[in-house]
Amino acid sequence: MNQINVGTVNGVAITAFQKDEQFLVPIKPICTALGIDIEPQRKKIMEDEYIAPVAVLETATGADNRLYEMLCLPLFFIPGWLFSINPKNVAPEAKEKVRNFKWECYKVLYSHFFGSFIESSTMSEKARELRKEIADEESRLVTHQEEAKQIKSKISDLKTKLGDITEKMINPERYLFNS
């Protein structure tokens, strides 16, 4: 059985094993490491419309190196399941780690769904700068006829950059609940 270490929970190494092209992770060792009862977690998993269909009972190695039938989740679902765990319910020594994990999840989700929004506000500032630069170049055009050709070329380049930024602001890449 091909096993890999996928992380450490409260000082306990968590392993996944490969079966049918995916890695499965037993949840009992994670529950034990967090100091939470497995039965409420098993119930929560089996009631979840996304996680329940992928939860499987598989033979896995326990902490005592003996084989047990354990509820396992594909590695893909572990972060989502862990995100659902309330830090108030874990062992005192695990609370801070669970809080940090949840904070990291919030940051990743925010970045995924609103990264383009933040990028857009940064681009708004850049667009203002480009508009000012265009206005400055256009005023130079009036006062410096001999440099007119170079100035017109620069204005054209600036307008192209402004158009690119404006297009990205109008059509950001991500939205909540994309279909």
Coordinates of C-alpha atoms in Angstrom, one line a residue:
M1 CA 0.0 0.0 0.0
N2 CA 1.5 3.3 -1.1
Q3 CA 1.4 5.7 1.9
I4 CA 2.4 9.4 2.0
N5 CA 2.6 11.8 4.9
V6 CA 0.2 14.6 4.1
G7 CA 0.8 16.8 7.2
T8 CA 0.9 16.9 10.9
V9 CA -2.1 17.6 13.2
N10 CA -1.2 18.6 16.7
G11 CA 2.2 16.7 16.5
V12 CA 0.7 13.6 15.0
A13 CA 1.8 12.6 11.4
I14 CA -1.2 12.1 9.2
T15 CA -0.8 9.7 6.3
A16 CA -2.8 9.0 3.2
F17 CA -2.8 5.8 1.2
Q18 CA -3.4 5.4 -2.5
K19 CA -6.3 3.5 -3.9
D20 CA -7.8 3.7 -7.3
E21 CA -5.8 6.7 -8.5
Q22 CA -6.6 8.8 -5.4
F23 CA -5.2 9.3 -1.9
L24 CA -7.5 8.4 1.0
V25 CA -7.1 9.8 4.5
P26 CA -8.5 8.0 7.6
I27 CA -10.3 10.6 9.7
K28 CA -9.9 8.8 13.1
P29 CA -6.2 9.7 13.5
I30 CA -7.0 13.4 12.8
C31 CA -9.9 13.3 15.3
T32 CA -7.7 11.7 17.9
A33 CA -4.9 14.2 17.3
L34 CA -7.4 17.1 17.7
G35 CA -9.0 15.6 20.8
I36 CA -12.5 15.4 19.3
D37 CA -14.9 12.4 19.3
I38 CA -15.0 10.6 16.0
E39 CA -18.7 9.8 16.1
P40 CA -20.0 13.4 15.8
Q41 CA -17.5 13.9 12.9
R42 CA -18.6 10.7 11.2
K43 CA -22.2 11.8 11.5
K44 CA -21.4 15.3 10.2
I45 CA -19.5 13.7 7.2
M46 CA -22.4 11.3 6.4
E47 CA -24.9 14.2 6.5
D48 CA -22.9 16.4 4.1
E49 CA -24.2 16.2 0.6
Y50 CA -20.8 16.7 -0.9
I51 CA -18.6 14.7 1.4
A52 CA -20.9 11.7 2.2
P53 CA -20.8 10.3 -1.4
V54 CA -17.0 10.1 -1.4
A55 CA -16.5 8.9 2.2
V56 CA -15.5 5.2 2.3
L57 CA -14.7 2.5 4.8
E58 CA -11.3 1.2 4.1
T59 CA -8.7 -0.9 6.0
A60 CA -6.0 1.4 7.3
T61 CA -3.1 1.2 9.8
G62 CA -3.9 2.5 13.2
A63 CA -1.6 4.2 15.7
D64 CA -0.7 0.8 17.1
N65 CA 0.3 -0.4 13.6
R66 CA -2.6 -2.8 13.4
L67 CA -5.1 -2.8 10.6
Y68 CA -8.6 -1.4 11.2
E69 CA -11.6 -0.5 9.1
M70 CA -11.8 3.3 9.2
L71 CA -13.9 6.0 7.6
C72 CA -11.7 7.7 5.0
L73 CA -12.0 10.8 2.8
P74 CA -10.2 11.6 -0.4
L75 CA -7.4 14.0 0.3
F76 CA -9.2 16.6 -1.8
F77 CA -11.9 16.8 0.8
I78 CA -9.8 16.9 4.0
P79 CA -9.2 20.7 4.1
G80 CA -13.0 21.4 3.7
W81 CA -13.9 18.9 6.4
L82 CA -11.2 20.4 8.7
F83 CA -12.5 23.9 8.0
S84 CA -15.9 22.8 9.4
I85 CA -14.4 21.9 12.8
N86 CA -15.0 24.5 15.5
P87 CA -11.8 25.4 17.5
K88 CA -13.9 25.5 20.7
N89 CA -14.5 21.8 20.4
V90 CA -10.9 20.6 20.1
A91 CA -8.3 19.8 22.8
P92 CA -6.7 22.9 24.4
E93 CA -3.3 22.1 22.8
A94 CA -4.9 22.0 19.3
K95 CA -7.0 25.2 19.5
E96 CA -4.4 27.6 18.2
K97 CA -3.5 25.3 15.3
V98 CA -7.1 24.9 14.3
R99 CA -7.7 28.6 14.5
N100 CA -4.6 29.3 12.3
F101 CA -5.8 26.7 9.8
K102 CA -9.2 28.3 9.6
W103 CA -7.7 31.7 9.2
E104 CA -5.5 30.4 6.4
C105 CA -8.6 28.9 4.7
Y106 CA -10.4 32.3 4.9
K107 CA -7.4 34.0 3.3
V108 CA -7.2 31.4 0.5
L109 CA -11.0 31.6 -0.2
Y110 CA -10.9 35.4 -0.2
S111 CA -7.9 35.5 -2.5
H112 CA -9.6 33.0 -4.9
F113 CA -13.0 34.8 -5.0
F114 CA -12.0 38.4 -4.6
G115 CA -8.4 38.5 -5.8
S116 CA -9.6 40.0 -9.1
F117 CA -11.5 42.6 -7.1
I118 CA -8.4 43.7 -5.2
E119 CA -6.5 43.6 -8.5
S120 CA -9.2 45.7 -9.9
S121 CA -8.9 48.4 -7.3
T122 CA -5.1 48.4 -7.8
M123 CA -5.7 48.7 -11.5
S124 CA -8.1 51.7 -10.8
E125 CA -5.2 53.5 -9.3
K126 CA -3.0 52.6 -12.2
A127 CA -5.7 53.7 -14.6
R128 CA -5.8 57.1 -12.9
E129 CA -2.1 57.4 -13.2
L130 CA -2.2 56.5 -16.9
R131 CA -5.0 59.1 -17.5
K132 CA -2.9 61.8 -15.9
E133 CA 0.1 60.8 -17.9
I134 CA -2.0 60.9 -21.1
A135 CA -3.2 64.4 -20.2
D136 CA 0.4 65.5 -19.5
E137 CA 1.5 64.1 -22.9
E138 CA -1.4 65.7 -24.7
S139 CA -0.5 69.1 -23.2
R140 CA 3.2 68.6 -24.3
L141 CA 1.9 67.8 -27.8
V142 CA 0.4 71.3 -28.0
T143 CA 3.6 73.1 -26.8
H144 CA 6.2 70.9 -28.5
Q145 CA 5.2 70.5 -32.1
E146 CA 8.6 69.1 -33.1
E147 CA 8.2 66.2 -30.8
A148 CA 4.6 65.6 -31.9
K149 CA 5.2 62.3 -33.6
Q150 CA 7.0 60.7 -30.5
I151 CA 4.4 62.2 -28.2
K152 CA 1.5 60.8 -30.3
S153 CA 3.1 57.4 -30.3
K154 CA 3.5 57.5 -26.5
I155 CA -0.1 58.6 -26.1
S156 CA -1.2 55.7 -28.3
D157 CA 0.8 53.2 -26.1
L158 CA -0.6 54.7 -22.9
K159 CA -4.2 54.4 -24.2
T160 CA -3.6 50.8 -25.1
K161 CA -2.4 50.1 -21.6
L162 CA -5.4 51.9 -20.2
G163 CA -7.7 49.9 -22.4
D164 CA -6.1 46.7 -21.2
I165 CA -6.6 47.7 -17.5
T166 CA -10.1 48.9 -18.1
E167 CA -11.0 45.6 -19.8
K168 CA -9.7 43.6 -16.8
M169 CA -11.6 45.9 -14.4
I170 CA -14.8 45.3 -16.4
N171 CA -14.3 41.6 -16.8
P172 CA -12.7 40.2 -13.7
E173 CA -11.7 36.6 -13.8
R174 CA -13.6 35.2 -10.8
Y175 CA -17.0 35.7 -9.3
L176 CA -18.8 33.9 -6.4
F177 CA -20.9 31.0 -7.5
N178 CA -19.6 30.7 -11.1
S179 CA -21.6 28.3 -13.1

